[in-house]
Each structure stands twice: as structure tokens, then as C-alpha cells.
Amino acid sequence: MKSSFPFLLLVTLISMASAHATSSAKERDPSREWRDVPWTMRYILFLNANKHMKENIVFGKKVNAADSIQNGSRLYLSVYELFAESTHVINAKSRDMATSLFLFDQDGHVVNSSSLLSQFTGKLSRINSLVLIRTLDSTEKPYKIADWNQGIPGDTSFSPAVCTTLDSFRYDAYWQARDPRGHVGCREWTAQLYDPGRPYVDVTTYSKRGNFIGELVGWSRFEDPPKPVIGMQGKQWLCLHECPAGERPGVIADLRAWTRKHGYPMPERPPRQPLYPDSEYQDDLNEFWNY
């Protein structure tokens, strides 16, 4: 009778290999795996009313502190906590605005003057999250900045883009016309960024109840020329970021004179806002998801 030992050994080795593969698969975490692609973001900019920016900072600190107590149940830390290191307030009569800016070099290193922020590097995860990791200790939980949104296949007019969770609500069918967070989101920003004929990015929410600047995230690539970010808050126009000719962010006293001085056209109200709702691309979205 032939020995069954070789067969049993083979079965054992196969079982061990299978168990190891299963264990390895369980250990893989795409939220902690970084895509091997060039870092393209020169800056990422958050805009909000100063009051709400302060509330977000408090919220970020609170949820991050709770996460450390609850054994790290959150996938990522809230980047709102870091806004305290990068916020600049722009005064306006109706409502002060705040900007939080993250500047990067081409390796993704944060180059803000803040000693805290300069400890971080930007990464793109396998689940398309843009995160900040500590350059010298990547084992610590990352801070999530935003999502890298690939948009609609074949349509590059407003994607890929840097977007937040708010934007996923902003473009769906349930978005309310009276929402105080505004109708300008990552798609409107990116469309203007990509358009070589647009000399600036206008973030105004045009409303019958009064024009205002809402909550949004913006960005720019290394290949993009600097574009001023402007918006109308109440009855005042503001330059919020990358103002031309070395001008400081603040109130634009006379928009017509300002545009004439810099050779810009006057801003025009878009036909609707949001300008790129999902409803206009439903067929494309369905075709993509049903593929």
C-alpha cells in the first residue's frame, strides 16, 4: 500500500498558502495605500464664512479628540482641526469670510510657514481620498483633506476635481435652492480652473435674496497660471486669493474699475446654479455605473 504522506503534505501546504493569502487580503487596507502618481496640487483652498470656519475648527478638534478615546473608530482624522493653522479672515460688511490654504511642493510636502503644517505630506489613497500624513511618521492616522473626484467618464470640463462630502449633496436632486452653503461647488470651481479663457474664478452664489459666498473647496495645479478668486458678499466684491499685481485679499472697491485695470471682463451671472447638477448628466452616470 502506497503511503498517503505526500498527498497529505500537499493538501497541508495548499491550505497554509490559502490561509496566508486570506490573511494578507484581510490585512490590506486601501485607505492606507498610496497611489504611485505625481502630486499635481499646488494648493488646496477652503472658503467659508468666518463664523462657520470657527465652528468647523471646534468640531474638528472635538471629533479628533473623541477618536483617540474611542480607539480610533474614524477612518481618517478631520482636517478641520488644522484650519486653525492656516486661516485668514477677510472682512466684509455683511459677513466676514475666511480662507484656509494648504500649499504644496511637487513632492506633496506642505510648504505653509506654519511649523505644524510643514510636518505633513499630501497623498492620494487607493480609495481616492486626498490625505495629509506626517512626513516623518506615516504610521499615525492621516487627516483627510477631500476626495479626488474622477467625475463622469469622457467629460473633462469639470473633472477630475478636488471635492468634499458637501459637493456630493450639492449636485443631487434633493439640494435646496435656499441652502445657505451656496450653489458654487467643486465642479464650478474646476470648470473655471480648466478654462483658459477665464482669467479668474468667480465663487459667487447669485440669489434673489442677495448674492453671497458659500462653503466650498478649491484648488490649482502646478501647470495652471495663477487665477484670482473673487466673489460677491452682499453688496461688496472681494478678492479672496491670488489677487493680481500683488494686491492683498480684501474688498474690491469698484469692480468695473478693477476689471478694467487688469484687463478682465466683468463677471456674468450663470444661467443656473449649481451649474453642473447630476440631473444634467444622468444618462452618462447611469451608463457608467451600469457598465
mmCIF file of C-alpha atoms in Angstrom:
data_model
loop_
_atom_site.group_PDB
_atom_site.id
_atom_site.type_symbol
_atom_site.label_atom_id
_atom_site.label_comp_id
_atom_site.label_asym_id
_atom_site.label_seq_id
_atom_site.Cartn_x
_atom_site.Cartn_y
_atom_site.Cartn_z
ATOM 1 C CA MET A 1 0.000 0.000 0.000
ATOM 2 C CA LYS A 2 1.419 3.379 -1.017
ATOM 3 C CA SER A 3 1.958 5.996 1.679
ATOM 4 C CA SER A 4 -0.519 8.897 1.713
ATOM 5 C CA PHE A 5 2.061 11.215 3.284
ATOM 6 C CA PRO A 6 2.990 13.154 0.065
ATOM 7 C CA PHE A 7 -0.683 13.785 -0.669
ATOM 8 C CA LEU A 8 -1.397 14.939 2.890
ATOM 9 C CA LEU A 9 1.659 17.195 2.784
ATOM 10 C CA LEU A 10 0.452 18.747 -0.471
ATOM 11 C CA VAL A 11 -3.006 19.376 0.983
ATOM 12 C CA THR A 12 -1.440 20.926 4.086
ATOM 13 C CA LEU A 13 0.788 23.241 2.032
ATOM 14 C CA ILE A 14 -2.130 24.345 -0.141
ATOM 15 C CA SER A 15 -4.229 25.043 2.945
ATOM 16 C CA MET A 16 -1.419 27.060 4.524
ATOM 17 C CA ALA A 17 -0.915 29.082 1.348
ATOM 18 C CA SER A 18 -4.661 29.734 1.112
ATOM 19 C CA ALA A 19 -4.822 30.801 4.753
ATOM 20 C CA HIS A 20 -1.839 33.112 4.267
ATOM 21 C CA ALA A 21 -3.432 34.666 1.173
ATOM 22 C CA THR A 22 -6.706 35.173 3.039
ATOM 23 C CA SER A 23 -4.861 36.693 5.999
ATOM 24 C CA SER A 24 -2.890 39.009 3.687
ATOM 25 C CA ALA A 25 -6.072 40.068 1.929
ATOM 26 C CA LYS A 26 -7.656 40.915 5.270
ATOM 27 C CA GLU A 27 -4.605 42.896 6.321
ATOM 28 C CA ARG A 28 -4.614 45.052 3.183
ATOM 29 C CA ASP A 29 -6.126 48.457 3.750
ATOM 30 C CA PRO A 30 -6.554 50.555 0.584
ATOM 31 C CA SER A 31 -7.222 53.629 2.736
ATOM 32 C CA ARG A 32 -3.551 53.398 3.780
ATOM 33 C CA GLU A 33 -2.149 52.548 0.365
ATOM 34 C CA TRP A 34 -0.953 55.493 -1.724
ATOM 35 C CA ARG A 35 -1.314 55.709 -5.485
ATOM 36 C CA ASP A 36 2.008 55.962 -7.287
ATOM 37 C CA VAL A 37 1.136 59.074 -9.271
ATOM 38 C CA PRO A 38 2.711 62.546 -9.426
ATOM 39 C CA TRP A 39 1.379 65.077 -6.930
ATOM 40 C CA THR A 40 -0.313 67.780 -9.041
ATOM 41 C CA MET A 41 -1.899 70.135 -6.483
ATOM 42 C CA ARG A 42 -0.130 73.442 -5.987
ATOM 43 C CA TYR A 43 -2.698 74.457 -3.401
ATOM 44 C CA ILE A 44 -5.998 73.401 -1.865
ATOM 45 C CA LEU A 45 -8.169 76.222 -0.533
ATOM 46 C CA PHE A 46 -11.224 76.113 1.708
ATOM 47 C CA LEU A 47 -13.698 79.022 1.789
ATOM 48 C CA ASN A 48 -16.412 79.680 4.331
ATOM 49 C CA ALA A 49 -17.967 82.423 6.403
ATOM 50 C CA ASN A 50 -15.606 83.194 9.277
ATOM 51 C CA LYS A 51 -18.264 82.206 11.817
ATOM 52 C CA HIS A 52 -18.715 78.770 10.241
ATOM 53 C CA MET A 53 -14.979 78.294 9.767
ATOM 54 C CA LYS A 54 -14.507 78.752 13.522
ATOM 55 C CA GLU A 55 -17.299 76.249 14.185
ATOM 56 C CA ASN A 56 -15.631 73.721 11.887
ATOM 57 C CA ILE A 57 -12.315 74.107 13.706
ATOM 58 C CA VAL A 58 -14.006 73.436 17.052
ATOM 59 C CA PHE A 59 -15.840 70.466 15.524
ATOM 60 C CA GLY A 60 -12.627 69.033 14.049
ATOM 61 C CA LYS A 61 -10.777 69.234 17.357
ATOM 62 C CA LYS A 62 -13.704 67.619 19.164
ATOM 63 C CA VAL A 63 -14.144 64.636 16.818
ATOM 64 C CA ASN A 64 -10.401 64.019 16.643
ATOM 65 C CA ALA A 65 -10.150 64.033 20.422
ATOM 66 C CA ALA A 66 -13.100 61.645 20.627
ATOM 67 C CA ASP A 67 -11.437 59.380 18.066
ATOM 68 C CA SER A 68 -8.380 58.959 20.277
ATOM 69 C CA ILE A 69 -10.629 57.982 23.199
ATOM 70 C CA GLN A 70 -12.751 55.580 21.121
ATOM 71 C CA ASN A 71 -9.775 53.520 19.903
ATOM 72 C CA GLY A 72 -9.639 55.208 16.511
ATOM 73 C CA SER A 73 -13.025 54.329 15.073
ATOM 74 C CA ARG A 74 -12.821 57.016 12.354
ATOM 75 C CA LEU A 75 -11.137 56.112 9.066
ATOM 76 C CA TYR A 76 -9.295 59.448 8.960
ATOM 77 C CA LEU A 77 -8.894 62.456 11.231
ATOM 78 C CA SER A 78 -10.796 65.647 10.415
ATOM 79 C CA VAL A 79 -8.663 68.224 8.612
ATOM 80 C CA TYR A 80 -10.815 70.974 10.152
ATOM 81 C CA GLU A 81 -8.554 70.849 13.190
ATOM 82 C CA LEU A 82 -5.635 72.025 11.047
ATOM 83 C CA PHE A 83 -7.575 75.015 9.736
ATOM 84 C CA ALA A 84 -6.564 76.831 12.917
ATOM 85 C CA GLU A 85 -3.025 76.940 11.494
ATOM 86 C CA SER A 86 -3.928 78.263 8.055
ATOM 87 C CA THR A 87 -6.971 80.545 8.300
ATOM 88 C CA HIS A 88 -7.004 84.106 7.008
ATOM 89 C CA VAL A 89 -10.006 86.368 7.666
ATOM 90 C CA ILE A 90 -11.270 88.798 5.013
ATOM 91 C CA ASN A 91 -13.536 91.484 6.371
ATOM 92 C CA ALA A 92 -16.818 92.360 4.665
ATOM 93 C CA LYS A 93 -19.794 94.452 5.757
ATOM 94 C CA SER A 94 -22.408 91.699 5.620
ATOM 95 C CA ARG A 95 -20.344 88.671 6.646
ATOM 96 C CA ASP A 96 -16.625 88.193 7.134
ATOM 97 C CA MET A 97 -15.101 85.430 5.022
ATOM 98 C CA ALA A 98 -12.303 83.065 5.954
ATOM 99 C CA THR A 99 -9.894 81.110 3.784
ATOM 100 C CA SER A 100 -7.827 78.096 4.840
ATOM 101 C CA LEU A 101 -4.953 77.406 2.497
ATOM 102 C CA PHE A 102 -2.657 74.386 2.123
ATOM 103 C CA LEU A 103 0.361 74.958 -0.111
ATOM 104 C CA PHE A 104 2.383 72.078 -1.589
ATOM 105 C CA ASP A 105 5.594 71.466 -3.466
ATOM 106 C CA GLN A 106 5.772 68.964 -6.323
ATOM 107 C CA ASP A 107 6.610 66.137 -3.932
ATOM 108 C CA GLY A 108 3.417 66.805 -1.988
ATOM 109 C CA HIS A 109 5.169 68.337 1.008
ATOM 110 C CA VAL A 110 3.174 71.077 2.723
ATOM 111 C CA VAL A 111 5.133 74.323 2.468
ATOM 112 C CA ASN A 112 2.991 76.592 4.640
ATOM 113 C CA SER A 113 5.064 78.699 7.008
ATOM 114 C CA SER A 114 3.359 77.022 9.977
ATOM 115 C CA SER A 115 5.782 74.700 11.789
ATOM 116 C CA LEU A 116 2.923 72.252 12.408
ATOM 117 C CA LEU A 117 1.654 72.101 8.821
ATOM 118 C CA SER A 118 5.148 71.769 7.394
ATOM 119 C CA GLN A 119 5.359 68.364 9.084
ATOM 120 C CA PHE A 120 2.820 66.928 6.610
ATOM 121 C CA THR A 121 2.856 65.469 3.108
ATOM 122 C CA GLY A 122 -0.132 65.098 0.796
ATOM 123 C CA LYS A 123 -1.027 61.647 -0.531
ATOM 124 C CA LEU A 124 -3.732 60.145 -2.750
ATOM 125 C CA SER A 125 -5.086 56.877 -1.349
ATOM 126 C CA ARG A 126 -6.356 53.830 -3.232
ATOM 127 C CA ILE A 127 -9.897 54.889 -2.301
ATOM 128 C CA ASN A 128 -9.287 58.325 -3.896
ATOM 129 C CA SER A 129 -9.027 60.237 -0.634
ATOM 130 C CA LEU A 130 -6.623 63.159 -0.502
ATOM 131 C CA VAL A 131 -4.941 62.978 2.885
ATOM 132 C CA LEU A 132 -2.152 64.508 4.918
ATOM 133 C CA ILE A 133 0.330 62.141 6.536
ATOM 134 C CA ARG A 134 3.127 63.044 8.907
ATOM 135 C CA THR A 135 6.261 63.060 6.780
ATOM 136 C CA LEU A 136 8.456 61.553 9.492
ATOM 137 C CA ASP A 137 5.890 59.146 10.954
ATOM 138 C CA SER A 138 3.481 57.770 8.380
ATOM 139 C CA THR A 139 2.093 55.266 10.914
ATOM 140 C CA GLU A 140 -0.020 57.957 12.563
ATOM 141 C CA LYS A 141 -3.615 58.282 11.361
ATOM 142 C CA PRO A 142 -3.858 60.634 8.350
ATOM 143 C CA TYR A 143 -6.004 63.753 8.130
ATOM 144 C CA LYS A 144 -8.479 63.675 5.276
ATOM 145 C CA ILE A 145 -8.458 66.828 3.140
ATOM 146 C CA ALA A 146 -11.009 65.964 0.456
ATOM 147 C CA ASP A 147 -11.826 63.445 -2.289
ATOM 148 C CA TRP A 148 -10.224 63.165 -5.697
ATOM 149 C CA ASN A 149 -13.369 63.020 -7.820
ATOM 150 C CA GLN A 150 -12.931 61.477 -11.269
ATOM 151 C CA GLY A 151 -16.298 62.832 -12.403
ATOM 152 C CA ILE A 152 -18.049 61.496 -15.474
ATOM 153 C CA PRO A 153 -16.083 59.276 -17.896
ATOM 154 C CA GLY A 154 -15.144 61.167 -21.033
ATOM 155 C CA ASP A 155 -16.199 64.567 -19.661
ATOM 156 C CA THR A 156 -13.223 66.657 -18.639
ATOM 157 C CA SER A 157 -14.980 70.024 -18.497
ATOM 158 C CA PHE A 158 -15.201 69.956 -14.682
ATOM 159 C CA SER A 159 -13.312 66.853 -13.630
ATOM 160 C CA PRO A 160 -11.212 65.391 -12.202
ATOM 161 C CA ALA A 161 -11.658 67.702 -9.257
ATOM 162 C CA VAL A 162 -10.947 68.130 -5.576
ATOM 163 C CA CYS A 163 -14.342 67.766 -3.872
ATOM 164 C CA THR A 164 -15.784 67.429 -0.374
ATOM 165 C CA THR A 165 -18.696 65.431 1.006
ATOM 166 C CA LEU A 166 -20.806 68.583 0.776
ATOM 167 C CA ASP A 167 -20.393 68.535 -3.007
ATOM 168 C CA SER A 168 -21.963 65.079 -3.239
ATOM 169 C CA PHE A 169 -25.134 66.630 -1.796
ATOM 170 C CA ARG A 170 -24.823 69.880 -3.730
ATOM 171 C CA TYR A 171 -25.318 68.232 -7.112
ATOM 172 C CA ASP A 172 -28.079 65.734 -6.325
ATOM 173 C CA ALA A 173 -31.826 66.139 -6.805
ATOM 174 C CA TYR A 174 -32.545 66.992 -3.166
ATOM 175 C CA TRP A 175 -30.374 70.119 -2.993
ATOM 176 C CA GLN A 176 -32.460 73.057 -1.781
ATOM 177 C CA ALA A 177 -32.425 76.409 -3.586
ATOM 178 C CA ARG A 178 -32.312 78.176 -0.223
ATOM 179 C CA ASP A 179 -29.363 76.235 1.162
ATOM 180 C CA PRO A 180 -27.101 78.783 2.914
ATOM 181 C CA ARG A 181 -23.962 76.846 1.991
ATOM 182 C CA GLY A 182 -24.222 78.175 -1.560
ATOM 183 C CA HIS A 183 -24.541 76.712 -5.036
ATOM 184 C CA VAL A 184 -20.931 77.011 -6.165
ATOM 185 C CA GLY A 185 -19.002 73.796 -5.583
ATOM 186 C CA CYS A 186 -16.016 71.847 -6.792
ATOM 187 C CA ARG A 187 -17.404 71.388 -10.323
ATOM 188 C CA GLU A 188 -17.965 75.106 -10.886
ATOM 189 C CA TRP A 189 -14.523 75.869 -9.485
ATOM 190 C CA THR A 190 -12.765 73.245 -11.604
ATOM 191 C CA ALA A 191 -14.559 74.234 -14.814
ATOM 192 C CA GLN A 192 -13.252 77.775 -14.370
ATOM 193 C CA LEU A 193 -9.797 76.486 -13.442
ATOM 194 C CA TYR A 194 -9.631 74.389 -16.615
ATOM 195 C CA ASP A 195 -10.964 77.140 -18.899
ATOM 196 C CA PRO A 196 -8.007 79.062 -20.391
ATOM 197 C CA GLY A 197 -10.357 81.910 -21.322
ATOM 198 C CA ARG A 198 -11.349 82.554 -17.696
ATOM 199 C CA PRO A 199 -8.936 84.988 -16.031
ATOM 200 C CA TYR A 200 -10.402 84.437 -12.551
ATOM 201 C CA VAL A 201 -12.582 82.053 -10.528
ATOM 202 C CA ASP A 202 -15.933 83.566 -9.513
ATOM 203 C CA VAL A 203 -17.370 81.835 -6.430
ATOM 204 C CA THR A 204 -20.493 83.994 -6.094
ATOM 205 C CA THR A 205 -23.816 82.330 -5.338
ATOM 206 C CA TYR A 206 -26.233 84.578 -7.215
ATOM 207 C CA SER A 207 -29.507 84.775 -5.307
ATOM 208 C CA LYS A 208 -32.687 86.836 -5.393
ATOM 209 C CA ARG A 209 -32.249 87.242 -1.646
ATOM 210 C CA GLY A 210 -28.786 88.682 -2.105
ATOM 211 C CA ASN A 211 -25.524 87.429 -3.539
ATOM 212 C CA PHE A 212 -23.088 85.667 -1.225
ATOM 213 C CA ILE A 213 -20.057 83.404 -0.972
ATOM 214 C CA GLY A 214 -20.809 79.959 0.416
ATOM 215 C CA GLU A 215 -18.805 76.999 1.638
ATOM 216 C CA LEU A 216 -16.528 75.278 -0.848
ATOM 217 C CA VAL A 217 -13.137 73.823 -1.625
ATOM 218 C CA GLY A 218 -10.944 74.989 -4.490
ATOM 219 C CA TRP A 219 -7.570 74.043 -5.868
ATOM 220 C CA SER A 220 -4.971 74.678 -8.528
ATOM 221 C CA ARG A 221 -2.330 72.615 -10.281
ATOM 222 C CA PHE A 222 1.312 73.449 -10.877
ATOM 223 C CA GLU A 223 0.565 73.754 -14.589
ATOM 224 C CA ASP A 224 -2.201 76.338 -14.073
ATOM 225 C CA PRO A 225 -1.459 80.058 -14.242
ATOM 226 C CA PRO A 226 -2.439 81.929 -11.072
ATOM 227 C CA LYS A 227 -6.088 82.972 -11.157
ATOM 228 C CA PRO A 228 -7.625 85.465 -8.732
ATOM 229 C CA VAL A 229 -10.520 84.058 -6.702
ATOM 230 C CA ILE A 230 -13.309 86.616 -6.437
ATOM 231 C CA GLY A 231 -16.847 86.661 -5.105
ATOM 232 C CA MET A 232 -19.688 88.976 -4.143
ATOM 233 C CA GLN A 233 -20.648 89.106 -0.486
ATOM 234 C CA GLY A 234 -23.782 91.168 -0.041
ATOM 235 C CA LYS A 235 -23.090 94.342 -1.988
ATOM 236 C CA GLN A 236 -19.297 94.050 -1.847
ATOM 237 C CA TRP A 237 -16.950 92.274 -4.198
ATOM 238 C CA LEU A 238 -13.983 90.569 -2.556
ATOM 239 C CA CYS A 239 -10.718 89.237 -3.883
ATOM 240 C CA LEU A 240 -10.128 86.137 -1.791
ATOM 241 C CA HIS A 241 -6.926 84.566 -3.088
ATOM 242 C CA GLU A 242 -4.113 85.128 -5.610
ATOM 243 C CA CYS A 243 -5.144 88.710 -6.214
ATOM 244 C CA PRO A 244 -3.449 90.278 -9.258
ATOM 245 C CA ALA A 245 -0.460 92.626 -9.285
ATOM 246 C CA GLY A 246 0.436 91.887 -5.663
ATOM 247 C CA GLU A 247 -2.874 93.173 -4.289
ATOM 248 C CA ARG A 248 -3.798 91.885 -0.855
ATOM 249 C CA PRO A 249 -7.023 89.900 -0.364
ATOM 250 C CA GLY A 250 -9.879 92.173 0.633
ATOM 251 C CA VAL A 251 -12.652 94.393 -0.649
ATOM 252 C CA ILE A 252 -12.665 95.426 -4.315
ATOM 253 C CA ALA A 253 -13.903 98.992 -4.028
ATOM 254 C CA ASP A 254 -15.057 99.346 -7.641
ATOM 255 C CA LEU A 255 -15.350 96.105 -9.618
ATOM 256 C CA ARG A 256 -15.717 97.798 -13.001
ATOM 257 C CA ALA A 257 -12.576 99.872 -12.419
ATOM 258 C CA TRP A 258 -10.768 96.783 -11.058
ATOM 259 C CA THR A 259 -11.567 94.624 -14.084
ATOM 260 C CA ARG A 260 -10.659 97.436 -16.472
ATOM 261 C CA LYS A 261 -7.347 97.958 -14.663
ATOM 262 C CA HIS A 262 -6.358 94.295 -15.033
ATOM 263 C CA GLY A 263 -7.871 93.716 -18.473
ATOM 264 C CA TYR A 264 -10.561 91.329 -17.220
ATOM 265 C CA PRO A 265 -14.155 91.005 -18.397
ATOM 266 C CA MET A 266 -16.920 91.748 -15.914
ATOM 267 C CA PRO A 267 -18.337 88.670 -14.147
ATOM 268 C CA GLU A 268 -21.587 87.349 -15.564
ATOM 269 C CA ARG A 269 -24.351 85.557 -13.729
ATOM 270 C CA PRO A 270 -24.504 81.892 -14.890
ATOM 271 C CA PRO A 271 -27.775 80.565 -16.366
ATOM 272 C CA ARG A 272 -28.365 78.430 -13.246
ATOM 273 C CA GLN A 273 -26.672 77.276 -10.063
ATOM 274 C CA PRO A 274 -25.371 74.729 -9.410
ATOM 275 C CA LEU A 275 -24.215 74.850 -13.000
ATOM 276 C CA TYR A 276 -23.415 71.129 -13.260
ATOM 277 C CA PRO A 277 -26.130 69.179 -11.376
ATOM 278 C CA ASP A 278 -26.258 65.394 -11.653
ATOM 279 C CA SER A 279 -29.646 65.654 -13.387
ATOM 280 C CA GLU A 280 -27.951 67.082 -16.484
ATOM 281 C CA TYR A 281 -25.646 64.061 -16.701
ATOM 282 C CA GLN A 282 -27.958 61.291 -15.542
ATOM 283 C CA ASP A 283 -27.622 59.232 -18.729
ATOM 284 C CA ASP A 284 -23.831 59.411 -18.538
ATOM 285 C CA LEU A 285 -23.867 58.446 -14.865
ATOM 286 C CA ASN A 286 -26.234 55.527 -15.431
ATOM 287 C CA GLU A 287 -24.173 54.275 -18.351
ATOM 288 C CA PHE A 288 -21.054 54.422 -16.197
ATOM 289 C CA TRP A 289 -22.485 52.681 -13.133
ATOM 290 C CA ASN A 290 -24.308 50.011 -15.160
ATOM 291 C CA TYR A 291 -21.269 49.112 -17.203
#
